[in-house]
Short mmCIF file of C-alpha atoms and ligand atoms in Angstrom, two decimals:
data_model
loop_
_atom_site.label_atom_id
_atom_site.label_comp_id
_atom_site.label_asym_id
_atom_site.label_seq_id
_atom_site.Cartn_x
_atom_site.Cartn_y
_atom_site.Cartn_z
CA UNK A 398 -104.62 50.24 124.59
CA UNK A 399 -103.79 47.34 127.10
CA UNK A 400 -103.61 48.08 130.27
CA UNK A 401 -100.58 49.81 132.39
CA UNK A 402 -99.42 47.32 135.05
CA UNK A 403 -96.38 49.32 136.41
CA UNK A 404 -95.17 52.77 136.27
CA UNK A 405 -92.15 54.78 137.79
CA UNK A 406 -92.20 58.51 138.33
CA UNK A 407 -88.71 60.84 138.21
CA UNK A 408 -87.13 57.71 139.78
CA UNK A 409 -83.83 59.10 141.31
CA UNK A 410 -80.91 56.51 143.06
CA UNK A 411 -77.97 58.13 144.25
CA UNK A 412 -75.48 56.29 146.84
CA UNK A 413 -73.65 58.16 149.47
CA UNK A 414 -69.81 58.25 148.59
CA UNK A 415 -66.51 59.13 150.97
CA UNK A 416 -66.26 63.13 151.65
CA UNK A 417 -69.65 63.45 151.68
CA UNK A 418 -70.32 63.63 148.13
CA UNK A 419 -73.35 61.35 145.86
CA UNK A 420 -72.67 59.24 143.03
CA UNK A 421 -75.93 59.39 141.03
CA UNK A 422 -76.93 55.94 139.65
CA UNK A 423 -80.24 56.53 138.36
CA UNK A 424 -81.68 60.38 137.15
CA UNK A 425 -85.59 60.54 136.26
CA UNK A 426 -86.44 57.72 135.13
CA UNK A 427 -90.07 57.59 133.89
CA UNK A 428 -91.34 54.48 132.37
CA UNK A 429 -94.56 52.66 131.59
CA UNK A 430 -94.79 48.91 131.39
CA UNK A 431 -98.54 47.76 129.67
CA UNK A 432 -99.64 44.75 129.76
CA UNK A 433 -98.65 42.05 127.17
CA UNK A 434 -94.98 43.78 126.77
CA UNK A 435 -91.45 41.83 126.74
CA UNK A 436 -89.32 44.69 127.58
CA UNK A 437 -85.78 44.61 127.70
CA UNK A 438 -83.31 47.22 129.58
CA UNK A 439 -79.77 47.82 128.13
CA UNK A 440 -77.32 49.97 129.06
CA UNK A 441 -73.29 49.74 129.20
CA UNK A 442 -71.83 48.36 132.47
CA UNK A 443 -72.58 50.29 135.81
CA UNK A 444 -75.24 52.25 133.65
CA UNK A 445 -77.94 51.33 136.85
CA UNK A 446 -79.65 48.45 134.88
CA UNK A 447 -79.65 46.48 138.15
CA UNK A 448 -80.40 48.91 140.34
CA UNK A 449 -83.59 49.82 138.48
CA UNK A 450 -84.76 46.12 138.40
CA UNK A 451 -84.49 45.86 142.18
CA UNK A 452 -86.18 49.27 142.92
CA UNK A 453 -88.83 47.92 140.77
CA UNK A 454 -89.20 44.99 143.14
CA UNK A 455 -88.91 46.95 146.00
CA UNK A 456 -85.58 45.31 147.28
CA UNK A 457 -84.00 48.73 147.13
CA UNK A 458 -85.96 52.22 147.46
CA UNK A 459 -85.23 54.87 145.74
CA UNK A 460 -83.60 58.46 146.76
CA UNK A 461 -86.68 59.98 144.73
CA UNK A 462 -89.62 59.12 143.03
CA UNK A 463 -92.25 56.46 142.86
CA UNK A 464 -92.82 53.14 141.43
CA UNK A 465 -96.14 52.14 140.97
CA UNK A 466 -98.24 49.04 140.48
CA UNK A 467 -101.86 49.70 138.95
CA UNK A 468 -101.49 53.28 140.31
CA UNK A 469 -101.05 52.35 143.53
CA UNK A 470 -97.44 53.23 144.56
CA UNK A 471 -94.76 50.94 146.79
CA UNK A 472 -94.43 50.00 149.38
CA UNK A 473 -98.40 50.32 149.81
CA UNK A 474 -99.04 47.91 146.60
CA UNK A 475 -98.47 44.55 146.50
CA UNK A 476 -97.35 43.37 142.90
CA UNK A 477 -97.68 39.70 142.27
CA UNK A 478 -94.11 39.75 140.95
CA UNK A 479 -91.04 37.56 140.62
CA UNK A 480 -87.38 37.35 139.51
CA UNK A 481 -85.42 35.18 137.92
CA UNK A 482 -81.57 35.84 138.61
CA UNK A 483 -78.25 35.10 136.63
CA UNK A 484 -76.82 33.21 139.94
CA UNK A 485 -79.46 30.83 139.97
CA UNK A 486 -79.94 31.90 143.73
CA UNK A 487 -81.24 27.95 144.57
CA UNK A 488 -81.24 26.63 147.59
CA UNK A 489 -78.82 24.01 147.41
CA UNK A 490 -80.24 21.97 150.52
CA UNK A 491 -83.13 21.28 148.86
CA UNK A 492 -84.19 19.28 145.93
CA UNK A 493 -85.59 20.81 142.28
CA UNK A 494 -89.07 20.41 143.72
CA UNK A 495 -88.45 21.27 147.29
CA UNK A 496 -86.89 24.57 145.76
CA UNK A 497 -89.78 25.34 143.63
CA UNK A 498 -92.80 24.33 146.30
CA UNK A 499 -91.24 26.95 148.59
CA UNK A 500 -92.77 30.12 146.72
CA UNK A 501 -96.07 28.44 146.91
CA UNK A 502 -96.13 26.95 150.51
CA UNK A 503 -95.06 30.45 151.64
CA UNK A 504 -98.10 32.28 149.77
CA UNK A 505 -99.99 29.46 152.30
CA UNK A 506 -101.15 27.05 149.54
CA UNK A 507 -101.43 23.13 151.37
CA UNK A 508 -98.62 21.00 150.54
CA UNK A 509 -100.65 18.69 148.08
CA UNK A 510 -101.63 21.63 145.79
CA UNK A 511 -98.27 23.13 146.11
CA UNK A 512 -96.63 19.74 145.35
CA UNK A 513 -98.98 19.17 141.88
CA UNK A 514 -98.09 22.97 140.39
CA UNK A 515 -95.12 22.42 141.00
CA UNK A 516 -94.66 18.89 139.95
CA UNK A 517 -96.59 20.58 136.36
CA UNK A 518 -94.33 23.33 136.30
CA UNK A 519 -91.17 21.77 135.99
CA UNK A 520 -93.00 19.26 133.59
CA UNK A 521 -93.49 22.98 131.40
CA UNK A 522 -90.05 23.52 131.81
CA UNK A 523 -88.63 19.81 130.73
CA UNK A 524 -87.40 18.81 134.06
CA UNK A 525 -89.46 16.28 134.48
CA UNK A 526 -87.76 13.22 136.15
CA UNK A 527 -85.40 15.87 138.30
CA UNK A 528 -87.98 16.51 140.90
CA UNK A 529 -85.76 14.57 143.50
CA UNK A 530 -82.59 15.78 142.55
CA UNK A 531 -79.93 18.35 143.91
CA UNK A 532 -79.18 21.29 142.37
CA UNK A 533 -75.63 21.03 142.81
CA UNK A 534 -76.20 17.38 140.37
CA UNK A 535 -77.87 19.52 137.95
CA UNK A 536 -75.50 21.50 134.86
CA UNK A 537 -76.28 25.26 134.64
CA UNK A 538 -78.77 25.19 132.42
CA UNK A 539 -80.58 23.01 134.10
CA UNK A 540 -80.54 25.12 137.17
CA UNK A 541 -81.96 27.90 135.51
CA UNK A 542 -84.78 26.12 134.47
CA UNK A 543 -85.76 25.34 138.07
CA UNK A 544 -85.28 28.95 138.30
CA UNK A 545 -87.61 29.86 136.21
CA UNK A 546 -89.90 27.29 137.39
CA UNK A 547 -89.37 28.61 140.76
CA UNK A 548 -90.87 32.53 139.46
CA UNK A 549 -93.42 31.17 137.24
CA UNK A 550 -95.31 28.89 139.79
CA UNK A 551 -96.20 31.54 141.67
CA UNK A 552 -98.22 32.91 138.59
CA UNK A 553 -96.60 36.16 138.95
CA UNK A 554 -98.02 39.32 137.14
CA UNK A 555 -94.42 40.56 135.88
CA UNK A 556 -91.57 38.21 135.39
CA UNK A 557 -88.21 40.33 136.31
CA UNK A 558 -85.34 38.45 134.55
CA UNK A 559 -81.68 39.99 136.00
CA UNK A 560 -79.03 38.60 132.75
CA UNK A 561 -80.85 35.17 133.31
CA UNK A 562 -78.57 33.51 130.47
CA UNK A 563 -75.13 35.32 130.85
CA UNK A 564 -74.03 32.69 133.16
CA UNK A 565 -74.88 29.53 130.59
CA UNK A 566 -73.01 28.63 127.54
CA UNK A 567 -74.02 29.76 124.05
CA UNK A 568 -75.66 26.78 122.97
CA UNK A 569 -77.74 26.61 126.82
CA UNK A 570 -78.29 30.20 126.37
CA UNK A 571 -79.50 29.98 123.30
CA UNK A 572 -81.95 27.01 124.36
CA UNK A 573 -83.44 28.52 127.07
CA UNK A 574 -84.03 32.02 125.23
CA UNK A 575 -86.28 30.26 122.57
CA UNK A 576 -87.88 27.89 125.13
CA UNK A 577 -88.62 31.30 127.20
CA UNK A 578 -90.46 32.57 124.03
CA UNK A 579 -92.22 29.69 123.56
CA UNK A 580 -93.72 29.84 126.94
CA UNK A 581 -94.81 33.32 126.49
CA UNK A 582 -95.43 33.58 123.13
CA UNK A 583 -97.68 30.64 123.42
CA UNK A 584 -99.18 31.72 126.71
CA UNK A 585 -98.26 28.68 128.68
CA UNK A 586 -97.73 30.30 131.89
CA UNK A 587 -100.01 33.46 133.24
CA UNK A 588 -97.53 36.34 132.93
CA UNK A 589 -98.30 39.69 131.95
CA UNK A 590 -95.40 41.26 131.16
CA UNK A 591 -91.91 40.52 131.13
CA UNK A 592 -88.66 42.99 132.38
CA UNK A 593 -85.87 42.17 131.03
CA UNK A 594 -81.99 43.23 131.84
CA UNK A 595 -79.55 42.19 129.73
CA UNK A 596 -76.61 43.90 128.11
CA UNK A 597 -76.50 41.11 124.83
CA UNK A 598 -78.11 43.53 122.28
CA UNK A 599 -78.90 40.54 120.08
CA UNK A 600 -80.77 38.78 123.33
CA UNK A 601 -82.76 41.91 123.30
CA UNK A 602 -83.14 42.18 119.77
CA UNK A 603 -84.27 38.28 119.65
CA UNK A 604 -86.47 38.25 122.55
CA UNK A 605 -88.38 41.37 123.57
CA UNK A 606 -90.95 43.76 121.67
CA UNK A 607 -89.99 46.97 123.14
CA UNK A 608 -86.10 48.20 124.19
CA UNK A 609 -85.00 50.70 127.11
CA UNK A 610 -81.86 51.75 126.86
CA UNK A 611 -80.49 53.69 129.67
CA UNK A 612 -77.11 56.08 129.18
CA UNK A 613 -73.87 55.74 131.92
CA UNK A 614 -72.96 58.05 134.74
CA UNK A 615 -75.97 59.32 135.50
CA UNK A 616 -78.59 56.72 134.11
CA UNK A 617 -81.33 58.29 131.97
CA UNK A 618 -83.69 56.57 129.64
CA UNK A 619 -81.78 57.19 126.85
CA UNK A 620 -84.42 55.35 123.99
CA UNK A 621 -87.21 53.78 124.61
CA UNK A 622 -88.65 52.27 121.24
CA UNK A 623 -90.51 49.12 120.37
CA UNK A 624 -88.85 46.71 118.29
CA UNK A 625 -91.83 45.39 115.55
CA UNK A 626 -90.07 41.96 114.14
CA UNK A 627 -92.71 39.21 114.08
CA UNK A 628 -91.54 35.94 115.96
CA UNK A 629 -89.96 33.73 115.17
CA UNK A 630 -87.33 35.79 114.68
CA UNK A 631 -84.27 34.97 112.05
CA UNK A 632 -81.62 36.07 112.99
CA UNK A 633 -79.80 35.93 109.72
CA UNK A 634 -82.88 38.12 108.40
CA UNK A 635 -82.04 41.86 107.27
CA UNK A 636 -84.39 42.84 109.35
CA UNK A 637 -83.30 41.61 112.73
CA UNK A 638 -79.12 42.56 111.62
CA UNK A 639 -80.84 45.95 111.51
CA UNK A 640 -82.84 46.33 114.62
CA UNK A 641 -79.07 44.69 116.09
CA UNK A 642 -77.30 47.57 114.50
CA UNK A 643 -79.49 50.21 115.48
CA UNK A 644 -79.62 49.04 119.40
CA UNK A 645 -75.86 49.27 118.92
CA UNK A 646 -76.14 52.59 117.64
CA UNK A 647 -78.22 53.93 120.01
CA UNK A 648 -75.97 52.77 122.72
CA UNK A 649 -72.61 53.79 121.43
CA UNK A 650 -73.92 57.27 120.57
CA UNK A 651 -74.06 60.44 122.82
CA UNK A 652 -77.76 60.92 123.78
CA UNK A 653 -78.06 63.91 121.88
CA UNK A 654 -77.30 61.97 118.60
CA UNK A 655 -80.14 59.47 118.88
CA UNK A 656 -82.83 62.10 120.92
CA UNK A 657 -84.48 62.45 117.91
CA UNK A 658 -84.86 58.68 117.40
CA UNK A 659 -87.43 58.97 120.15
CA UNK A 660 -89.99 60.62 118.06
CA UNK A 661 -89.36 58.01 115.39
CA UNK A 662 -90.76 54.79 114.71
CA UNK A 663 -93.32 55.60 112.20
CA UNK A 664 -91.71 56.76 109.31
CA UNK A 665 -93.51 58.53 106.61
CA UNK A 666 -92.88 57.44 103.05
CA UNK A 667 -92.19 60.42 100.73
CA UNK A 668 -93.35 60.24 97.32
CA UNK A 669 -90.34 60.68 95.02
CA UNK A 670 -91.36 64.09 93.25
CA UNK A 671 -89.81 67.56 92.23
CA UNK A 672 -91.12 70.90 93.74
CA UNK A 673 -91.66 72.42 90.67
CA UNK A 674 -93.84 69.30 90.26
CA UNK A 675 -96.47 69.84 93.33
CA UNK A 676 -96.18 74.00 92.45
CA UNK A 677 -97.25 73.15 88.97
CA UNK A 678 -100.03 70.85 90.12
CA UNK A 679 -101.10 73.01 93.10
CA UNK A 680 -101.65 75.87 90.49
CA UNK A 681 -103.32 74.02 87.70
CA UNK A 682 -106.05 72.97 90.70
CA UNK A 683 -106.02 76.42 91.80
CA UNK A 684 -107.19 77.80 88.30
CA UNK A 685 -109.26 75.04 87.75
CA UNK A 686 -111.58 76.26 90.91
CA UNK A 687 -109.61 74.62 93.84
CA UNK A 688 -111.12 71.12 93.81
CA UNK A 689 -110.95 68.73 90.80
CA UNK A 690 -112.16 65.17 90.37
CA UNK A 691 -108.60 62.90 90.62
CA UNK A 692 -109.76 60.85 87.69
CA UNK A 693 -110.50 63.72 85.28
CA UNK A 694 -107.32 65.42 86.56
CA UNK A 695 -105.18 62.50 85.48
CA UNK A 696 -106.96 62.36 81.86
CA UNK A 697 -106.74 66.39 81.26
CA UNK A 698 -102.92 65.78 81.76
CA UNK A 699 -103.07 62.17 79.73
CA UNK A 700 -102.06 60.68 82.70
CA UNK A 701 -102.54 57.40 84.77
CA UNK A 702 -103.98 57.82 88.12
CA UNK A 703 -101.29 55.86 89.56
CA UNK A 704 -98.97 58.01 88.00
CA UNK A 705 -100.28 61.43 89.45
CA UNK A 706 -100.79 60.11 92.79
CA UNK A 707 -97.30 60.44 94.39
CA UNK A 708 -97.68 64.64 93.53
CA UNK A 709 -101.45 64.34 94.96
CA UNK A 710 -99.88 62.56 97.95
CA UNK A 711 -96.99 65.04 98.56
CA UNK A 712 -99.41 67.60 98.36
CA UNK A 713 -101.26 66.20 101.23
CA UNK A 714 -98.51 65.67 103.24
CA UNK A 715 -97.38 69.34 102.96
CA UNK A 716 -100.54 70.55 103.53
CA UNK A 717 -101.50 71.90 100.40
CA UNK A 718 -104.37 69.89 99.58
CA UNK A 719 -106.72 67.25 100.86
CA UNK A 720 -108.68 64.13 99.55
CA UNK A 721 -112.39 64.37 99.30
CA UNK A 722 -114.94 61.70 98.11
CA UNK A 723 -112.25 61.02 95.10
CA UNK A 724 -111.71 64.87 94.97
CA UNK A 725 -108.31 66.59 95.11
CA UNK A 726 -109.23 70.33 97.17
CA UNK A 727 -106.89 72.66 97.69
CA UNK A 728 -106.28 74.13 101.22
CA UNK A 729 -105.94 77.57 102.19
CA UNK A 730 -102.03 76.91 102.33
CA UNK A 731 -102.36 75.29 98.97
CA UNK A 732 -104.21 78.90 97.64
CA UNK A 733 -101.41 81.18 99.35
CA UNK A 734 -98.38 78.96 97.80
CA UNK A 735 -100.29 79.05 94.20
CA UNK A 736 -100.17 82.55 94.36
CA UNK A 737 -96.98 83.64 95.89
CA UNK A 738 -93.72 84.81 94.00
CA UNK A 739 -90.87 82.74 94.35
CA UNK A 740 -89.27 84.02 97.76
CA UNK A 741 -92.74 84.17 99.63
CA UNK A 742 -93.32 80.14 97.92
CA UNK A 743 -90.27 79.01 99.39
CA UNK A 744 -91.14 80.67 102.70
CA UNK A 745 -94.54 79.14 102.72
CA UNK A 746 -93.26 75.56 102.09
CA UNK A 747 -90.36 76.29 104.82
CA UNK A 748 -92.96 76.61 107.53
CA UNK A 749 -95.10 73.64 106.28
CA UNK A 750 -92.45 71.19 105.55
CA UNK A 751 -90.72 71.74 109.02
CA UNK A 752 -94.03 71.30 110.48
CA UNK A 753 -95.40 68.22 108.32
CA UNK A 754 -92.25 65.92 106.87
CA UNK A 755 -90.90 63.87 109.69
CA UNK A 756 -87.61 63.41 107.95
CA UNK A 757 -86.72 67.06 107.45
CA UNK A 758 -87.69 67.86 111.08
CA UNK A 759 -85.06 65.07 112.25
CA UNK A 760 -82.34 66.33 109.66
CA UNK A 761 -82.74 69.59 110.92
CA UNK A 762 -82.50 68.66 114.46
CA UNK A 763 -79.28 66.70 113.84
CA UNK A 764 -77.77 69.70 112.29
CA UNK A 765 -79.06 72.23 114.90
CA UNK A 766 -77.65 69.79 117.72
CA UNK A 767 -74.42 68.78 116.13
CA UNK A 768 -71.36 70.90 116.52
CA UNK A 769 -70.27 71.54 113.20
CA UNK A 770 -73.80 71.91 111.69
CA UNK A 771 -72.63 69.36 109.39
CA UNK A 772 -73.33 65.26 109.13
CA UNK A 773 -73.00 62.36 106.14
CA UNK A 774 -75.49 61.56 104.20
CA UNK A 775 -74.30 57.90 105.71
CA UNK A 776 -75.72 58.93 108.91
CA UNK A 777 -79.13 59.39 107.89
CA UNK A 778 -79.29 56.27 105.28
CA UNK A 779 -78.32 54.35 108.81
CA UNK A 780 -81.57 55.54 110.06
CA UNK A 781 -83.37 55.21 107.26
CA UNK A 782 -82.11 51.61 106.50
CA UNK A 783 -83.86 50.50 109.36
CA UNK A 784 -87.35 51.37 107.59
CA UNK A 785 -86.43 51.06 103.87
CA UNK A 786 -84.40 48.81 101.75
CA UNK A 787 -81.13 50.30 100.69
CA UNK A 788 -82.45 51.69 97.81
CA UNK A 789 -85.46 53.30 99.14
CA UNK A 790 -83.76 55.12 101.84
CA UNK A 791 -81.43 57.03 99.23
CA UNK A 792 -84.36 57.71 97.37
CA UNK A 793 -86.11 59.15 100.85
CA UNK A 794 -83.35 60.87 101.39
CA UNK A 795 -82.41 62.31 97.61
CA UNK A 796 -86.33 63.58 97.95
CA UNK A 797 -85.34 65.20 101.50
CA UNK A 798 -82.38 67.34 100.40
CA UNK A 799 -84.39 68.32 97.13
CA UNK A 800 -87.59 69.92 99.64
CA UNK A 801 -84.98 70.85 101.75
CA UNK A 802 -82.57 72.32 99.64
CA UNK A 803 -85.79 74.30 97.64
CA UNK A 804 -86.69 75.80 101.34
CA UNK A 805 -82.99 76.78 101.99
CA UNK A 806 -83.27 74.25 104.93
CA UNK A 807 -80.25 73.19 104.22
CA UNK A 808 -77.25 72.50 102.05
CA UNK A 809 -75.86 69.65 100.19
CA UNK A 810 -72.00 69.16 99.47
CA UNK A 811 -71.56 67.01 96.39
CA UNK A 812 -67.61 66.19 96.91
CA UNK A 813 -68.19 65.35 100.82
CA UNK A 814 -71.80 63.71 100.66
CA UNK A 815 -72.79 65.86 103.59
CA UNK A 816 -75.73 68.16 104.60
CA UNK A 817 -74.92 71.11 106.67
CA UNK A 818 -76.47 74.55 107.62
CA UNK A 819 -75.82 77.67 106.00
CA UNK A 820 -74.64 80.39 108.94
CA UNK A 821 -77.98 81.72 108.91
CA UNK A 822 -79.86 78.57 109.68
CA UNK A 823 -77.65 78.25 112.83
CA UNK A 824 -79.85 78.51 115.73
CA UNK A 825 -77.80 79.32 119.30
CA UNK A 826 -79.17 77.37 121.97
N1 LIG B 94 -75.31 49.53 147.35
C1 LIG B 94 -74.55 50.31 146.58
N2 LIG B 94 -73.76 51.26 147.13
C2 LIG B 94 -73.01 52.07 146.36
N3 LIG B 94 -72.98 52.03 145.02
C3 LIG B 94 -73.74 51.11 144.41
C4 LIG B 94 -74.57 50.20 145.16
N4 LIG B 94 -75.23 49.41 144.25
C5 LIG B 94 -74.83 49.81 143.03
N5 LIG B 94 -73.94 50.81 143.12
C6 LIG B 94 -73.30 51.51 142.00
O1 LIG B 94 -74.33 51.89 141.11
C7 LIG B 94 -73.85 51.83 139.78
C8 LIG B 94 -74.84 51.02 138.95
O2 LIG B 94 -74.79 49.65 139.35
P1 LIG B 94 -75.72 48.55 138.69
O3 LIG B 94 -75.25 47.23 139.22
O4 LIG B 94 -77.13 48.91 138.88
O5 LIG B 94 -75.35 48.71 137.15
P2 LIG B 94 -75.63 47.72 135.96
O6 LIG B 94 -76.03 48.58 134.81
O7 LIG B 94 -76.56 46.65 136.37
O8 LIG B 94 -74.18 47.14 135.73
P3 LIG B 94 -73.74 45.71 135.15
O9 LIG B 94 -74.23 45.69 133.75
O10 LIG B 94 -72.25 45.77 135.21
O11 LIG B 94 -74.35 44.66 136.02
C9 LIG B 94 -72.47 51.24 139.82
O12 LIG B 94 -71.54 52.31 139.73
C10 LIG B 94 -72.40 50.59 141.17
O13 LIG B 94 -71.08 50.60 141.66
#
């Protein structure tokens, strides 16, 4: 796993208000930033976003906590960091290269050295020609660019990027984001990592690999999930609408809604079969001696291989059997459920289901944590759309509330299309 450049621990801002109260900006905020990352932070407005960038530069400390660079904490490390922000911050006395040279000149590089990076740098950044001029000659975008120019000379570790683009028009903005990829993508400067703030989900969406998104009032990491679309990235692609819609769910939902999202990420696929499927198999292994060669298993029941796989694989999942050296072996679960009665079977595959099908642990956490016990079916197929195609994530979800249903997990409510707990499945918290 790459390496971890920068780290905060239970990162705390609060800011002293009239009648001696706090307003807390920032609550425990505990992140890890590896090398090789594009991170983005998102968060409604006032949500701490900026704050957090600029205690992770050390321009502001924090009330508690620690950031740290290579495990050595601030102010006693000394990141090779820079920051692009959205006011340009140029000096407007000096001229493109003047502005960039000064970064370099004060890390005590000679004037000739710092004069050819630079020169090279805004050559990178397609300002070549503009060394001489003004900023205030230049148009926004334009500006930026030497802004940009300005971080990246200095061959910083981390590249901090403050809403770099919300000043520009949509077209500049839009320029600039994919000439930003194409620097790091293709590796044309030496960054490590790039951090990210920006409150346009599709920026985020378009440009970075892995999303924080901190909640308002106080600010918490509220998700914190990679986002795994190859680039170049289309944004008229299903794909990338999705990873869009589900930033914007995350955002506009309480925390509590998308908590379990945190866990996600790697979905498993269910195989599409009945219960009384994977008893009947279990039990026909069971007599047979507990372990059975696949291939003779599928021609005793004048089956394809293929076509007993899925119950072999759902088996597996639950715990009820393994794969050996082509072999399908039945675990000690797999004996007990073969030879339970009915109540005691659905008891058994209560525990291991809950403990072993991702989906039914997050559908039951929903409905524990919601406060009618209830949610649509749409809810979940949200979720699920972001892993499946339409299709598939009915079918994951029709296979769900069949285990689930079978364990008395849950209920299912034909008319309303929603899943809810029974009173007995309510857990007080
Ligand atoms: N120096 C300060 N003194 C008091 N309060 C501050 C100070 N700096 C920031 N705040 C408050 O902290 C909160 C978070 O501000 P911050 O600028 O970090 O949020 P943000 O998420 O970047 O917002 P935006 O997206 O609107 O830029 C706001 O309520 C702001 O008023």
């Amino acid at each position: 796993m790459p390496e971890i450049i920068l780290e905060t621990k239970g990162l705390t801002k609060s800011y002293p208000m009239s009648g001696g109260k706090e307003l807390s900006v920032l609550e425990d905020i505990n992140i890890q930033v590896r090398e090789g990352e594009f991170v983005s932070i998102l968060g409604p407005s006032g949500a701490g976003k900026s704050t957090l960038l600029r205690i992770l530069v050390g321009l502001t400390t924090p009330s508690k906590g620690e950031v740290l660079y290579h495990g050595i904490p601030l102010p006693k490390a000394y990141p090779k960091i820079a920051m692009v922000f959205q006011s340009f911050a140029l000096f407007p006395w000096l001229t493109v290269l003047e502005n960039v040279e000064l970064g370099l000149k004060s890390q005590g590089l000679s004037d000739d050295v710092a004069r050819e990076k630079s020169v090279r740098m805004l050559d990178i950044v397609g300002l070549d020609g503009f060394e001489d001029a003004y900023p205030r000659e230049l148009s926004g975008g334009m500006r930026q660019r030497v802004g940009i120019a300005r971080a990246i000379v200095v061959e910083p570790e981390i590249l901090f990027m403050d809403e770099p683009f919300s000043a520009l028009d949509i077209l500049t903005a839009d320029n600039l984001r994919g000439e930003l990829l194409d620097l790091w993508i293709k590796k044309k400067m030496p960054i490590k990592s790039i951090i990210f703030v920006t409150h346009n989900i599709e920026e985020a969406a378009f440009l970075s690999d892995r999303a924080i998104v901190l909640s308002h009032n106080p600010g918490r990491v509220k998700a914190d999930f990679f986002i795994d679309l190859p680039h170049e990235r289309d944004k008229n692609s299903r794909e990338f609408k999705h990873t869009v819609d589900r930033i914007f769910t995350i955002l506009t939902r309480p925390t509590k809604e998308v908590s379990f999202l945190l866990e996600k990420e790697r979905y498993q696929f269910l195989p599409h079969v009945k219960i009384g499927a994977i008893a009947g198999l279990i039990e026909m292994v069971h007599d047979k001696g507990d372990r059975v060669d696949i291939s003779i298993l599928a021609s005793d029941l004048s089956m394809e291989v293929d076509d007993i796989f899925p119950l072999i694989e759902a088996s597996v999942f639950l715990g009820f059997g393994e794969i050996r050296e082509g072999d399908f072996i039945i675990t000690d679960m797999g004996r007990q459920f073969s030879e339970a009665d009915t109540l005691k079977k659905k008891e058994l595959f209560r525990t291991t289901a809950l403990n072993n099908i991702q989906l039914l642990k997050q559908i039951m956490h929903v409905l524990q944590t919601t406060s009618k016990h209830r949610m649509s079916e749409d809810f979940f197929l949200e979720i699920l759309g972001n892993h499946f195609t339409p299709d598939e994530a009915w079918n994951q979800l029709e296979t769900a509330i069949d285990w689930g249903r079978y364990a008395e997990l849950f209920a299912y409510d034909y008319d309303s299309g929603e899943l809810y707990l029974e009173e007995e499945e309510v857990v007080e918290k």
